[in-house]
Coordinates of C-alpha atoms in Angstrom, one line a residue:
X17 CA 84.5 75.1 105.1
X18 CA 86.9 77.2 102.9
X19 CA 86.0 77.7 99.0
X20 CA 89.5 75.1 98.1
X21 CA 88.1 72.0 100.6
X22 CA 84.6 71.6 99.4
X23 CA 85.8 69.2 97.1
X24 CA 88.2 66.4 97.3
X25 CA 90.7 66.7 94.9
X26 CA 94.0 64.7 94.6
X27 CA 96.7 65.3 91.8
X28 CA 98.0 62.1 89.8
X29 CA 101.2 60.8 89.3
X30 CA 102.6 60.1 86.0
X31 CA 101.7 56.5 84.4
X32 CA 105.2 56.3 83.3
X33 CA 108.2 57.3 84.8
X34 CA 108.3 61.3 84.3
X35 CA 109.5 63.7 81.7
X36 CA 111.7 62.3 79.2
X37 CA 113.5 63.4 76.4
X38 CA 113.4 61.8 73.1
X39 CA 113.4 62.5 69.5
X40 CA 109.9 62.9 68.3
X41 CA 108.8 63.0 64.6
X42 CA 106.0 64.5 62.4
X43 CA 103.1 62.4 61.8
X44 CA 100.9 65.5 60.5
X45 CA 99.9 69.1 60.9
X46 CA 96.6 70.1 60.3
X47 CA 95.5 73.3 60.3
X48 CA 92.3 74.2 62.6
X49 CA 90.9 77.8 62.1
X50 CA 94.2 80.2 62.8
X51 CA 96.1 77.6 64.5
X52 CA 98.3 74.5 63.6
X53 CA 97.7 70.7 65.3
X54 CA 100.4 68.9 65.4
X55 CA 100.7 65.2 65.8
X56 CA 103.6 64.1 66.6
X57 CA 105.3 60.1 67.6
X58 CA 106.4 60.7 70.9
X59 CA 106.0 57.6 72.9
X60 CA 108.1 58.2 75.7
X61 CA 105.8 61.4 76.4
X62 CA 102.7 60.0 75.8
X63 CA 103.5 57.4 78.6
X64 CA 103.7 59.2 81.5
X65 CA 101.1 62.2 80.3
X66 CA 98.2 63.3 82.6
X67 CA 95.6 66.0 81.8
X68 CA 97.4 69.5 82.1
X69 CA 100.7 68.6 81.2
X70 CA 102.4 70.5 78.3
X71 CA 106.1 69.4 76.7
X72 CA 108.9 71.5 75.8
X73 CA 110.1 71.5 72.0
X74 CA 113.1 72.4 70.7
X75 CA 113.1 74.9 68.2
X76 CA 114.9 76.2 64.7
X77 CA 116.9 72.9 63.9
X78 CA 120.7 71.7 65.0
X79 CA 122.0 75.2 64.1
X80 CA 120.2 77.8 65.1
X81 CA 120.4 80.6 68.1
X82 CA 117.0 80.2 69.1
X83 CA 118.5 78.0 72.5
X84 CA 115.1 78.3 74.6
X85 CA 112.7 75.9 73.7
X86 CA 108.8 76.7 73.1
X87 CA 105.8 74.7 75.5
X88 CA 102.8 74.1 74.1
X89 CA 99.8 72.0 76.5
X90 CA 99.0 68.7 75.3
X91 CA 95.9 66.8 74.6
X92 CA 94.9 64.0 72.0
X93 CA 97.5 62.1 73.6
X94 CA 97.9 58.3 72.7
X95 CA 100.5 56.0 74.8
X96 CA 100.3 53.4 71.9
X97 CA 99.4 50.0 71.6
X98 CA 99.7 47.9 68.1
X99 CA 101.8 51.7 67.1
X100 CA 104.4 54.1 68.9
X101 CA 102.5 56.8 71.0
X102 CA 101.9 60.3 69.6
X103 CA 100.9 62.9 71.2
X104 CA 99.0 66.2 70.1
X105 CA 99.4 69.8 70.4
X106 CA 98.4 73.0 69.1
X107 CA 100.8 76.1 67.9
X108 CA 99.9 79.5 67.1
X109 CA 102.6 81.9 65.6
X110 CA 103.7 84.1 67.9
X111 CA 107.9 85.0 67.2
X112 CA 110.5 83.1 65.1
X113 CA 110.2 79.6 67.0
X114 CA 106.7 79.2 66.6
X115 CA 107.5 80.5 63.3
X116 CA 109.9 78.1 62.6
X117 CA 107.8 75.5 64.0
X118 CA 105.3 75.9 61.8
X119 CA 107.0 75.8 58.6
X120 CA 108.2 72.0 59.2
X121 CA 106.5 68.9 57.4
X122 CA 105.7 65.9 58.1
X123 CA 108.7 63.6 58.7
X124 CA 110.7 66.3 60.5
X125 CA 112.1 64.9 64.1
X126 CA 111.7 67.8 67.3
X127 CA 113.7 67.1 70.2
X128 CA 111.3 66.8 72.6
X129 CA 111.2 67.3 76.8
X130 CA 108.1 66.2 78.6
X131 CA 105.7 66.0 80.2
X132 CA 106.3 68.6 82.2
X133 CA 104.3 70.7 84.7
X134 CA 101.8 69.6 87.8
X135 CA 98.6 68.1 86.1
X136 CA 94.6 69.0 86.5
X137 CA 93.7 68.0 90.4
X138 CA 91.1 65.0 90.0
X139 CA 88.5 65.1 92.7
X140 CA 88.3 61.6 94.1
X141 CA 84.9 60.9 94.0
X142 CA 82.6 62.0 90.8
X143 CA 81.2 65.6 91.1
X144 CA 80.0 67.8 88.7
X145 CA 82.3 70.5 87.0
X146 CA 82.4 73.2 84.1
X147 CA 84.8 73.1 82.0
X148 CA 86.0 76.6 80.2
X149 CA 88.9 77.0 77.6
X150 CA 89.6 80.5 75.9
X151 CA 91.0 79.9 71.9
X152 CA 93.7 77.0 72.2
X153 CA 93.5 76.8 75.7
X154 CA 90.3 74.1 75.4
X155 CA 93.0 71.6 74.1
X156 CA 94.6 70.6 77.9
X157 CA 90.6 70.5 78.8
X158 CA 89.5 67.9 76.2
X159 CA 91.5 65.2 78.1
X160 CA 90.5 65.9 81.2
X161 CA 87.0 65.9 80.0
X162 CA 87.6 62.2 79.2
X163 CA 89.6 61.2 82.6
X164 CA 86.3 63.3 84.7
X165 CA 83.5 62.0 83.0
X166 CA 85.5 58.0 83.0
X167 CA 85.3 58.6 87.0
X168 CA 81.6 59.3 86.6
X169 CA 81.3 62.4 86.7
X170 CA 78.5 64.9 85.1
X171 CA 80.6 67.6 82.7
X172 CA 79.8 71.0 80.8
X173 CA 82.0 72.7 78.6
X174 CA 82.2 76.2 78.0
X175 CA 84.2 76.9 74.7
X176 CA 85.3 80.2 73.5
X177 CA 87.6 83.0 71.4
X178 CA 87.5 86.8 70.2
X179 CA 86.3 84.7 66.7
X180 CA 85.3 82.2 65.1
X181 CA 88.3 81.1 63.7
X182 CA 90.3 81.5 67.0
X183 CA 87.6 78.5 68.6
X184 CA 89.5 75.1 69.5
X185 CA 88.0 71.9 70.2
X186 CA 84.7 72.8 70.2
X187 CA 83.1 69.6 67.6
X188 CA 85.6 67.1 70.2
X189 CA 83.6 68.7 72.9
X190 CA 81.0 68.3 71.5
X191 CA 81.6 64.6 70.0
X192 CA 82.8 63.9 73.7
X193 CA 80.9 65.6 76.7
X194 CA 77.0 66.9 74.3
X195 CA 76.6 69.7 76.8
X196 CA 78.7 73.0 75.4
X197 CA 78.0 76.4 75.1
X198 CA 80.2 78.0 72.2
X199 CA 81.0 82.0 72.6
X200 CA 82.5 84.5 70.4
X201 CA 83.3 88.1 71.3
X202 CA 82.2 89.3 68.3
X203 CA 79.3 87.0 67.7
X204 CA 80.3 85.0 64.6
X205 CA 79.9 81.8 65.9
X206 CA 78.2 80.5 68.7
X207 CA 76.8 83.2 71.6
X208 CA 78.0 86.7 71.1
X209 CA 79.7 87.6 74.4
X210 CA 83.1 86.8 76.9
X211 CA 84.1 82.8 77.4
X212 CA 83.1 83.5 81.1
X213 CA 79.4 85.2 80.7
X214 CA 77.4 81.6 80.6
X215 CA 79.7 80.6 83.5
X216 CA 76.9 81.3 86.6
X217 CA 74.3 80.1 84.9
X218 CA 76.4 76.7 84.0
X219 CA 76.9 76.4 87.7
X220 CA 74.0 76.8 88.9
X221 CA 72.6 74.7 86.3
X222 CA 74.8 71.7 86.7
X223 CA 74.6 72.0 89.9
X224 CA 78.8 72.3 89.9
X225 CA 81.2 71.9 92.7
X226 CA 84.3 73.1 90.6
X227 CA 85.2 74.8 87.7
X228 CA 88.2 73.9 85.4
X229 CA 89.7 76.2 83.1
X230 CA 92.2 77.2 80.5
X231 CA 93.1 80.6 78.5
X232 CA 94.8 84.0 78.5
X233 CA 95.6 85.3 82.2
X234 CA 92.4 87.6 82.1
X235 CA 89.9 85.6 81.1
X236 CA 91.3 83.2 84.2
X237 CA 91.0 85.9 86.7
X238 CA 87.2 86.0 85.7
X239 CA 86.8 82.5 85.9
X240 CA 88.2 82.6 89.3
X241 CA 85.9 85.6 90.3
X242 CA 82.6 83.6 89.3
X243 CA 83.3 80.7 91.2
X244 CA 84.7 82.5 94.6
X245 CA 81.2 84.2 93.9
X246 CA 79.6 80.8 94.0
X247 CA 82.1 79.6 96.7
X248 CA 83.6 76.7 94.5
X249 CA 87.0 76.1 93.9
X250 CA 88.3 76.5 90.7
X251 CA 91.4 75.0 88.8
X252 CA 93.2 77.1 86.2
X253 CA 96.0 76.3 83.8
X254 CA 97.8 79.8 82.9
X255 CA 99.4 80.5 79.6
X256 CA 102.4 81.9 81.0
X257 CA 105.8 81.7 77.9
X258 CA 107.3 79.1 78.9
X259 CA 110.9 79.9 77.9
X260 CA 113.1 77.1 79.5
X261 CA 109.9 74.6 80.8
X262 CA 111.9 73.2 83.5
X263 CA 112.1 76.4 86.1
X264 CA 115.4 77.3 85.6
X265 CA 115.2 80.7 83.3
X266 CA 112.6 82.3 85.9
X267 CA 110.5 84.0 82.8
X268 CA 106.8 82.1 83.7
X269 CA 106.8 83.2 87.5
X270 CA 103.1 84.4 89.1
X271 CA 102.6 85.6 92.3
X272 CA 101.3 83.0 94.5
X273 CA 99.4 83.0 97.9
X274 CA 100.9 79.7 99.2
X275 CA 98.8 77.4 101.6
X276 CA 101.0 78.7 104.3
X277 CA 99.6 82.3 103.5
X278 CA 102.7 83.3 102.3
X279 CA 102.5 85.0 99.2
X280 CA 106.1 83.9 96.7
X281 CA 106.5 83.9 92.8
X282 CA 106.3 81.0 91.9
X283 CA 107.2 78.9 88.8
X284 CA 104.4 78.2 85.9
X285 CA 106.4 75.5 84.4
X286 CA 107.4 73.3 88.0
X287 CA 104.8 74.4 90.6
X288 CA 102.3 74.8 87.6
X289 CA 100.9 75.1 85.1
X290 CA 97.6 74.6 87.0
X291 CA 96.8 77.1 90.2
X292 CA 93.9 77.1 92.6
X293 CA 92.7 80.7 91.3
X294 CA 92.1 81.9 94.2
X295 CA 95.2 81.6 95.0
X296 CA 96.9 83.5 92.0
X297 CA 96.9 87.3 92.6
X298 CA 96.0 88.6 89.3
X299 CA 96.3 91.8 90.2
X300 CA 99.9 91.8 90.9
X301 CA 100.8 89.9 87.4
X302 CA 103.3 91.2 85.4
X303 CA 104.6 93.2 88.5
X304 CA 107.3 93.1 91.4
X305 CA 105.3 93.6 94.7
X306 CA 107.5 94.1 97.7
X307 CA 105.6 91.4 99.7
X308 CA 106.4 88.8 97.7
X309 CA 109.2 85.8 98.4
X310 CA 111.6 84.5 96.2
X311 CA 110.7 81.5 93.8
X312 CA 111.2 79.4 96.5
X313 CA 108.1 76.6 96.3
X314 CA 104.1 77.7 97.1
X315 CA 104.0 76.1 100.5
X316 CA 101.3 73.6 99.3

């Protein structure tokens, strides 16, 4: 049986009724290490959210040039109850909308657009899985955390950054799943070494049919070495800019190996942001291979 079958996975449709657009506002910005959490009332958002999903903000206010909104993945997501939803995110400054961005207080309202982009792939039945986010990228994982280990399954996170003050999530994880191995590449907190070096041993430990993971496109391609290694699928969300969020600009495409065996670009935002690894040719990011189809769908 090929590495992508061995485990049952299906992916969810929205609780709500899709991505919406609505007028957020401010509840509070924290700052975590180098990065800023925002929470934000967004009920329309949280609604239909499912582990993976990211949202599209609106940047610079009513009158700037900046037209392309910024995405950001969400987690700490709340559809509401006795009060409106919020949702959470987490921005690190990277050019004058993130810039911008960051600079706003509580009270400001965001136009908001989401959520957007093809959720985490739930396996149907409870299996074990490792869990590994790179920086910010353990944010999108913290929720699916939740919505694996609600279905019964046994979970391991594996949380890491180049330093300490680049780590994200890792006292939720810890709070939420008990069983995580903190890294840093330069060994002030946590294990000195790469996000993906206690990866085998977390496999083999757990016992793991899949591997779940989040960060910067390198760190990714590893991920999705060590499992093909240990033939287990794994499920990646890629950090691509998001420029439009909605796969009209075409600035987030990846080349694709389609289950057709057709290899296209493909959109992050719409056909992503999550990827069966194996699938992604990492190689071949960043590039214009001759092989490759238009962005024309992945032949799922």
């Amino acid at each position: 049986m090929s590495v992508e079958h061995r485990v049952s996975v299906e992916t969810e449709s929205g609780a709500g009724t899709g991505p919406v657009q609505e007028t957020g506002e401010i509840f509070d910005i924290t700052r975590v290490g180098s990065y800023l959490q925002f929470t934000v009332i967004a009920p329309g958002v949280a609604r239909a959210f499912q582990p993976g999903q990211f949202v599209a903000v609106a940047v610079g206010g009513p009158r700037t040039s900046m037209l392309l909104r910024r995405s950001f993945a969400l987690y700490g997501v709340k559809p509401g109850g006795e009060f409106a939803g919020t949702i959470q995110f987490v921005v690190a400054v990277h050019g004058p909308g993130t810039e911008w961005l960051t600079s706003q207080r509580a009270g400001t309202r965001l136009d908001l657009v989401g959520p957007l982009g093809v959720p985490f792939p739930i396996p149907r039945e409870p299996v074990p899985a490792v869990l590994v986010g790179g920086g910010y990228g353990t944010a999108p994982l913290l929720p699916l955390a939740e919505r694996l280990l609600a279905l019964g399954s046994e979970v391991e996170m594996i949380v890491g950054a180049a330093r300490a003050d680049r780590l994200f999530g890792e006292l939720q994880a810890k709070r939420l799943i008990g069983k995580v191995t903190v890294t840093t590449d330069d060994g002030s907190a946590g294990q000195l070494g790469r996000v993906v070096d206690p990866l085998p041993s977390a496999i083999e430990r757990l016992g793991a049919e899949i591997v779940y993971a989040c960060g910067p496109m390198g760190m990714l391609a590893a991920v999705g070495e060590v499992a093909r290694a240990h033939a287990i699928p794994a499920q990646v969300a890629v950090e691509e800019a998001m420029a439009c969020g909605i796969g009209v600009c075409m600035t987030c495409v990846l080349p694709v190996r389609g289950g057709d065996g057709v290899s296209r670009f493909v959109r992050s935002c719409v056909e992503g942001p999550v990827f069966e690894a194996g699938r992604v040719r990492w190689a071949d990011v960043g590039t214009l291979p001759a092989d490759l189809h238009g962005a024309d769908g992945i032949g799922r």
